[in-house]
């Protein structure tokens, strides 16, 4: 089962999203909950934003982290110094763990990149003990990411391929209101609740915003790699104009909302 997320370098992902997922991770943990002595599974660990935030809790017994990307797995292994943390490459839709192996399974910003997200939720439920917690959070691409919508709406105004990219980006799985909650219920989880979590993405200047996208990171960066040099230049100039909004280049701050969902294994 392939992921629809494109990653070239862990450092590029860090600039694109890792620094922001680190801001989101504590809010997600507060929503999902933790208890002393628990064993936790981090599904789709990326560069370790949730993994290492979980590791700040000295009371946890064990943290297993998996990701589909060998680039991410290598990066997290290189950073890890906590003996309670184990990192491995695995598919979220076929988790290599026994039934009832964990107290909680958490997924930070991953389910919208899994082509069959329902299977991933079913697998998370399978590996969590009865009474344990399955929780996930995804960005609201359509209505909750002002900075990224600024960019993709600008790109969509330039070409038909840009409009098609916007449609794909805005309607990835699990992103519409209530969609993730319905999936949790369909996979047999109980007491399912959802919430909106918000952070701000603060950029030093346009280059800070644009560099990972221009380098081909993530779904928007992948789109840029399909363009010829002239069109890439036209897109970059248009997005720069949108970012600056008629003022000198410099810091900008964008509000970003994520959908979070939590359920109990019966």
mmCIF file of C-alpha atoms in Angstrom:
data_model
loop_
_atom_site.group_PDB
_atom_site.id
_atom_site.type_symbol
_atom_site.label_atom_id
_atom_site.label_comp_id
_atom_site.label_asym_id
_atom_site.label_seq_id
_atom_site.Cartn_x
_atom_site.Cartn_y
_atom_site.Cartn_z
ATOM 1 C CA UNK A 1 0.000 0.000 0.000
ATOM 2 C CA UNK A 2 1.792 3.121 -1.178
ATOM 3 C CA UNK A 3 1.566 6.544 0.442
ATOM 4 C CA UNK A 4 0.460 9.547 -1.612
ATOM 5 C CA UNK A 5 2.974 11.783 0.178
ATOM 6 C CA UNK A 6 6.182 12.696 -1.659
ATOM 7 C CA UNK A 7 9.385 13.043 0.375
ATOM 8 C CA UNK A 8 12.895 13.563 -0.955
ATOM 9 C CA UNK A 9 14.806 14.563 2.169
ATOM 10 C CA UNK A 10 13.927 14.616 5.852
ATOM 11 C CA UNK A 11 15.350 18.130 6.122
ATOM 12 C CA UNK A 12 13.004 19.329 3.369
ATOM 13 C CA UNK A 13 10.016 17.821 5.131
ATOM 14 C CA UNK A 14 11.111 19.492 8.366
ATOM 15 C CA UNK A 15 10.941 22.900 6.707
ATOM 16 C CA UNK A 16 7.712 22.085 4.898
ATOM 17 C CA UNK A 17 5.754 20.482 7.757
ATOM 18 C CA UNK A 18 7.866 18.921 10.522
ATOM 19 C CA UNK A 19 8.304 22.187 12.399
ATOM 20 C CA UNK A 20 4.541 22.690 12.377
ATOM 21 C CA UNK A 21 3.668 19.106 13.312
ATOM 22 C CA UNK A 22 5.865 19.616 16.391
ATOM 23 C CA UNK A 23 3.541 22.462 17.383
ATOM 24 C CA UNK A 24 0.496 20.286 16.793
ATOM 25 C CA UNK A 25 1.809 17.189 18.594
ATOM 26 C CA UNK A 26 1.300 18.410 22.210
ATOM 27 C CA UNK A 27 -2.267 19.508 21.444
ATOM 28 C CA UNK A 28 -2.971 16.126 19.860
ATOM 29 C CA UNK A 29 -1.530 14.244 22.836
ATOM 30 C CA UNK A 30 -3.714 16.274 25.211
ATOM 31 C CA UNK A 31 -6.718 15.316 23.074
ATOM 32 C CA UNK A 32 -5.786 11.614 22.767
ATOM 33 C CA UNK A 33 -4.709 11.219 26.408
ATOM 34 C CA UNK A 34 -1.888 9.276 28.057
ATOM 35 C CA UNK A 35 -1.547 7.238 31.243
ATOM 36 C CA UNK A 36 1.448 5.975 33.199
ATOM 37 C CA UNK A 37 2.935 2.659 32.118
ATOM 38 C CA UNK A 38 1.289 2.590 28.705
ATOM 39 C CA UNK A 39 2.660 1.181 25.463
ATOM 40 C CA UNK A 40 2.003 3.521 22.529
ATOM 41 C CA UNK A 41 2.082 3.021 18.747
ATOM 42 C CA UNK A 42 2.872 6.038 16.559
ATOM 43 C CA UNK A 43 1.485 5.267 13.084
ATOM 44 C CA UNK A 44 3.216 7.276 10.361
ATOM 45 C CA UNK A 45 5.885 8.882 12.506
ATOM 46 C CA UNK A 46 7.427 11.088 9.790
ATOM 47 C CA UNK A 47 10.478 12.830 11.215
ATOM 48 C CA UNK A 48 9.411 12.035 14.765
ATOM 49 C CA UNK A 49 7.305 15.013 15.869
ATOM 50 C CA UNK A 50 4.830 12.856 17.794
ATOM 51 C CA UNK A 51 7.352 10.144 18.717
ATOM 52 C CA UNK A 52 9.692 12.516 20.511
ATOM 53 C CA UNK A 53 6.872 14.503 22.093
ATOM 54 C CA UNK A 54 5.550 11.227 23.528
ATOM 55 C CA UNK A 55 9.040 10.409 24.782
ATOM 56 C CA UNK A 56 8.941 13.535 26.966
ATOM 57 C CA UNK A 57 6.526 11.588 29.169
ATOM 58 C CA UNK A 58 8.799 9.644 31.500
ATOM 59 C CA UNK A 59 5.898 7.465 32.649
ATOM 60 C CA UNK A 60 5.382 5.662 29.325
ATOM 61 C CA UNK A 61 6.689 2.096 29.135
ATOM 62 C CA UNK A 62 7.285 1.775 25.387
ATOM 63 C CA UNK A 63 6.830 3.719 22.143
ATOM 64 C CA UNK A 64 6.754 1.918 18.799
ATOM 65 C CA UNK A 65 6.967 4.195 15.756
ATOM 66 C CA UNK A 66 6.406 3.108 12.161
ATOM 67 C CA UNK A 67 6.479 4.860 8.803
ATOM 68 C CA UNK A 68 6.135 3.769 5.195
ATOM 69 C CA UNK A 69 9.028 5.979 4.064
ATOM 70 C CA UNK A 70 12.577 4.644 4.560
ATOM 71 C CA UNK A 71 13.767 8.263 4.465
ATOM 72 C CA UNK A 72 11.722 9.078 7.554
ATOM 73 C CA UNK A 73 12.608 5.838 9.344
ATOM 74 C CA UNK A 74 16.330 6.494 8.890
ATOM 75 C CA UNK A 75 15.977 10.096 10.088
ATOM 76 C CA UNK A 76 14.114 9.142 13.280
ATOM 77 C CA UNK A 77 16.526 6.313 14.067
ATOM 78 C CA UNK A 78 19.430 8.729 13.721
ATOM 79 C CA UNK A 79 17.840 11.191 16.150
ATOM 80 C CA UNK A 80 16.604 8.716 18.724
ATOM 81 C CA UNK A 81 18.424 8.291 22.043
ATOM 82 C CA UNK A 82 15.533 6.892 24.116
ATOM 83 C CA UNK A 83 15.704 3.111 24.762
ATOM 84 C CA UNK A 84 11.907 2.974 25.065
ATOM 85 C CA UNK A 85 11.535 4.053 21.398
ATOM 86 C CA UNK A 86 11.677 1.531 18.533
ATOM 87 C CA UNK A 87 11.372 2.708 14.916
ATOM 88 C CA UNK A 88 10.626 0.474 11.938
ATOM 89 C CA UNK A 89 9.374 0.633 8.368
ATOM 90 C CA UNK A 90 5.826 -0.671 7.986
ATOM 91 C CA UNK A 91 2.524 -0.199 6.174
ATOM 92 C CA UNK A 92 -0.277 1.473 8.157
ATOM 93 C CA UNK A 93 -2.807 -0.846 6.479
ATOM 94 C CA UNK A 94 -0.915 -4.019 7.530
ATOM 95 C CA UNK A 95 0.680 -3.308 10.900
ATOM 96 C CA UNK A 96 3.287 -5.931 11.913
ATOM 97 C CA UNK A 97 2.038 -6.262 15.485
ATOM 98 C CA UNK A 98 -0.103 -8.748 17.376
ATOM 99 C CA UNK A 99 -3.707 -8.112 18.355
ATOM 100 C CA UNK A 100 -4.188 -6.094 21.561
ATOM 101 C CA UNK A 101 -0.475 -5.191 21.717
ATOM 102 C CA UNK A 102 -0.847 -1.496 22.613
ATOM 103 C CA UNK A 103 -2.734 0.759 24.985
ATOM 104 C CA UNK A 104 -3.068 3.497 22.374
ATOM 105 C CA UNK A 105 -2.444 3.896 18.640
ATOM 106 C CA UNK A 106 -2.005 7.470 17.453
ATOM 107 C CA UNK A 107 -1.626 8.903 13.942
ATOM 108 C CA UNK A 108 -0.443 12.484 13.476
ATOM 109 C CA UNK A 109 -1.024 13.941 9.983
ATOM 110 C CA UNK A 110 -0.938 10.627 8.119
ATOM 111 C CA UNK A 111 -4.405 9.175 7.392
ATOM 112 C CA UNK A 112 -5.079 11.606 4.520
ATOM 113 C CA UNK A 113 -2.034 10.163 2.720
ATOM 114 C CA UNK A 114 -3.163 6.524 3.073
ATOM 115 C CA UNK A 115 -5.152 5.493 -0.026
ATOM 116 C CA UNK A 116 -7.347 3.150 2.045
ATOM 117 C CA UNK A 117 -7.542 5.080 5.300
ATOM 118 C CA UNK A 118 -10.342 2.880 6.657
ATOM 119 C CA UNK A 119 -7.984 -0.105 6.592
ATOM 120 C CA UNK A 120 -5.440 1.872 8.597
ATOM 121 C CA UNK A 121 -8.056 2.712 11.231
ATOM 122 C CA UNK A 122 -9.106 -0.959 11.339
ATOM 123 C CA UNK A 123 -5.483 -1.993 11.854
ATOM 124 C CA UNK A 124 -5.028 0.566 14.618
ATOM 125 C CA UNK A 125 -8.110 -0.830 16.325
ATOM 126 C CA UNK A 126 -6.840 -4.404 15.932
ATOM 127 C CA UNK A 127 -3.509 -3.760 17.652
ATOM 128 C CA UNK A 128 -5.020 -1.821 20.579
ATOM 129 C CA UNK A 129 -6.354 -3.697 23.610
ATOM 130 C CA UNK A 130 -10.036 -3.498 24.613
ATOM 131 C CA UNK A 131 -10.554 -0.264 26.492
ATOM 132 C CA UNK A 132 -7.598 1.317 24.721
ATOM 133 C CA UNK A 133 -7.628 4.397 22.509
ATOM 134 C CA UNK A 134 -7.298 4.971 18.768
ATOM 135 C CA UNK A 135 -6.790 8.615 17.776
ATOM 136 C CA UNK A 136 -5.818 10.509 14.643
ATOM 137 C CA UNK A 137 -5.515 14.074 13.409
ATOM 138 C CA UNK A 138 -5.368 15.507 9.869
ATOM 139 C CA UNK A 139 -5.224 19.029 8.478
ATOM 140 C CA UNK A 140 -8.395 20.611 7.128
ATOM 141 C CA UNK A 141 -6.952 21.355 3.680
ATOM 142 C CA UNK A 142 -10.178 22.789 2.290
ATOM 143 C CA UNK A 143 -11.212 25.179 5.054
ATOM 144 C CA UNK A 144 -8.447 25.311 7.604
ATOM 145 C CA UNK A 145 -5.049 25.972 6.013
ATOM 146 C CA UNK A 146 -4.979 29.628 5.042
ATOM 147 C CA UNK A 147 -1.349 29.780 3.908
ATOM 148 C CA UNK A 148 -1.532 26.700 1.715
ATOM 149 C CA UNK A 149 -4.925 27.690 0.282
ATOM 150 C CA UNK A 150 -3.397 31.057 -0.620
ATOM 151 C CA UNK A 151 -0.810 29.193 -2.659
ATOM 152 C CA UNK A 152 -3.030 26.596 -4.321
ATOM 153 C CA UNK A 153 -5.740 29.116 -5.178
ATOM 154 C CA UNK A 154 -3.071 31.248 -6.842
ATOM 155 C CA UNK A 155 -1.778 28.240 -8.775
ATOM 156 C CA UNK A 156 -5.333 27.234 -9.739
ATOM 157 C CA UNK A 157 -5.892 30.667 -11.261
ATOM 158 C CA UNK A 158 -2.971 30.117 -13.636
ATOM 159 C CA UNK A 159 -3.839 26.834 -15.375
ATOM 160 C CA UNK A 160 -6.169 23.870 -15.692
ATOM 161 C CA UNK A 161 -3.515 21.578 -14.193
ATOM 162 C CA UNK A 162 -3.418 23.927 -11.195
ATOM 163 C CA UNK A 163 -7.182 23.627 -10.802
ATOM 164 C CA UNK A 164 -6.923 19.841 -10.906
ATOM 165 C CA UNK A 165 -4.153 19.925 -8.295
ATOM 166 C CA UNK A 166 -6.339 22.082 -6.033
ATOM 167 C CA UNK A 167 -9.210 19.604 -6.275
ATOM 168 C CA UNK A 168 -6.917 16.718 -5.304
ATOM 169 C CA UNK A 169 -5.356 18.669 -2.463
ATOM 170 C CA UNK A 170 -8.596 19.937 -0.939
ATOM 171 C CA UNK A 171 -10.430 16.621 -0.996
ATOM 172 C CA UNK A 172 -7.938 14.073 0.266
ATOM 173 C CA UNK A 173 -9.379 11.346 2.536
ATOM 174 C CA UNK A 174 -10.486 12.093 6.107
ATOM 175 C CA UNK A 175 -10.529 15.886 5.674
ATOM 176 C CA UNK A 176 -14.200 16.762 5.393
ATOM 177 C CA UNK A 177 -16.272 17.562 8.502
ATOM 178 C CA UNK A 178 -17.372 14.339 10.184
ATOM 179 C CA UNK A 179 -15.578 12.078 7.678
ATOM 180 C CA UNK A 180 -12.987 10.711 10.078
ATOM 181 C CA UNK A 181 -15.597 10.280 12.825
ATOM 182 C CA UNK A 182 -17.777 8.221 10.472
ATOM 183 C CA UNK A 183 -14.786 6.037 9.587
ATOM 184 C CA UNK A 184 -13.989 5.440 13.264
ATOM 185 C CA UNK A 185 -17.605 4.413 13.895
ATOM 186 C CA UNK A 186 -17.659 2.171 10.797
ATOM 187 C CA UNK A 187 -14.534 0.389 12.059
ATOM 188 C CA UNK A 188 -16.273 -0.461 15.331
ATOM 189 C CA UNK A 189 -14.768 2.085 17.698
ATOM 190 C CA UNK A 190 -16.939 3.309 20.555
ATOM 191 C CA UNK A 191 -17.469 6.692 22.246
ATOM 192 C CA UNK A 192 -16.060 8.427 19.175
ATOM 193 C CA UNK A 193 -15.432 12.130 19.615
ATOM 194 C CA UNK A 194 -13.855 14.806 17.472
ATOM 195 C CA UNK A 195 -12.372 18.247 17.963
ATOM 196 C CA UNK A 196 -10.661 21.052 16.066
ATOM 197 C CA UNK A 197 -7.029 21.789 16.954
ATOM 198 C CA UNK A 198 -5.360 25.011 15.803
ATOM 199 C CA UNK A 199 -1.793 26.229 15.504
ATOM 200 C CA UNK A 200 -0.166 29.102 13.623
ATOM 201 C CA UNK A 201 2.478 28.694 10.955
ATOM 202 C CA UNK A 202 4.948 31.590 11.203
ATOM 203 C CA UNK A 203 7.348 32.267 8.329
ATOM 204 C CA UNK A 204 10.387 34.556 8.350
ATOM 205 C CA UNK A 205 9.929 35.554 4.695
ATOM 206 C CA UNK A 206 8.748 34.201 1.335
ATOM 207 C CA UNK A 207 11.831 32.019 0.849
ATOM 208 C CA UNK A 208 11.128 30.362 4.207
ATOM 209 C CA UNK A 209 7.613 29.576 2.947
ATOM 210 C CA UNK A 210 8.574 28.544 -0.576
ATOM 211 C CA UNK A 211 11.927 26.703 -0.339
ATOM 212 C CA UNK A 212 10.669 23.149 0.402
ATOM 213 C CA UNK A 213 7.829 23.453 -2.113
ATOM 214 C CA UNK A 214 10.192 24.719 -4.797
ATOM 215 C CA UNK A 215 12.480 21.780 -3.993
ATOM 216 C CA UNK A 216 9.669 19.312 -4.709
ATOM 217 C CA UNK A 217 8.655 18.318 -1.170
ATOM 218 C CA UNK A 218 5.111 17.233 -0.358
ATOM 219 C CA UNK A 219 2.054 17.149 -2.638
ATOM 220 C CA UNK A 220 2.407 20.776 -3.740
ATOM 221 C CA UNK A 221 6.108 20.346 -4.405
ATOM 222 C CA UNK A 222 5.344 17.249 -6.458
ATOM 223 C CA UNK A 223 3.069 19.357 -8.658
ATOM 224 C CA UNK A 224 5.878 21.868 -9.186
ATOM 225 C CA UNK A 225 8.139 19.117 -10.546
ATOM 226 C CA UNK A 226 5.647 18.498 -13.377
ATOM 227 C CA UNK A 227 6.088 22.039 -14.743
ATOM 228 C CA UNK A 228 8.702 23.308 -17.154
ATOM 229 C CA UNK A 229 11.168 25.982 -16.035
ATOM 230 C CA UNK A 230 9.178 28.892 -17.435
ATOM 231 C CA UNK A 231 5.949 27.777 -15.781
ATOM 232 C CA UNK A 232 7.716 27.138 -12.456
ATOM 233 C CA UNK A 233 9.031 30.692 -12.595
ATOM 234 C CA UNK A 234 5.564 32.062 -13.356
ATOM 235 C CA UNK A 235 4.025 30.102 -10.475
ATOM 236 C CA UNK A 236 6.710 31.160 -8.019
ATOM 237 C CA UNK A 237 6.326 34.822 -8.969
ATOM 238 C CA UNK A 238 2.532 34.648 -8.573
ATOM 239 C CA UNK A 239 2.735 32.905 -5.181
ATOM 240 C CA UNK A 240 5.373 35.399 -4.016
ATOM 241 C CA UNK A 241 2.984 38.218 -4.926
ATOM 242 C CA UNK A 242 0.166 36.527 -2.980
ATOM 243 C CA UNK A 243 2.409 35.991 0.053
ATOM 244 C CA UNK A 244 3.641 39.574 0.108
ATOM 245 C CA UNK A 245 0.177 41.024 -0.625
ATOM 246 C CA UNK A 246 1.554 44.363 -1.725
ATOM 247 C CA UNK A 247 3.813 44.814 1.300
ATOM 248 C CA UNK A 248 7.594 44.311 1.673
ATOM 249 C CA UNK A 249 8.751 40.720 2.047
ATOM 250 C CA UNK A 250 9.129 39.532 5.626
ATOM 251 C CA UNK A 251 7.328 37.651 8.400
ATOM 252 C CA UNK A 252 3.830 36.300 7.831
ATOM 253 C CA UNK A 253 1.628 34.179 10.132
ATOM 254 C CA UNK A 254 -1.170 31.820 9.036
ATOM 255 C CA UNK A 255 -3.816 30.065 11.143
ATOM 256 C CA UNK A 256 -4.128 26.310 10.537
ATOM 257 C CA UNK A 257 -6.903 24.035 11.768
ATOM 258 C CA UNK A 258 -6.783 20.239 12.063
ATOM 259 C CA UNK A 259 -9.537 17.685 12.613
ATOM 260 C CA UNK A 260 -8.858 15.298 15.523
ATOM 261 C CA UNK A 261 -10.785 12.105 16.264
ATOM 262 C CA UNK A 262 -10.639 9.679 19.209
ATOM 263 C CA UNK A 263 -12.380 6.351 19.850
ATOM 264 C CA UNK A 264 -12.319 3.497 22.363
ATOM 265 C CA UNK A 265 -11.745 -0.150 21.416
ATOM 266 C CA UNK A 266 -14.765 -2.132 22.744
#
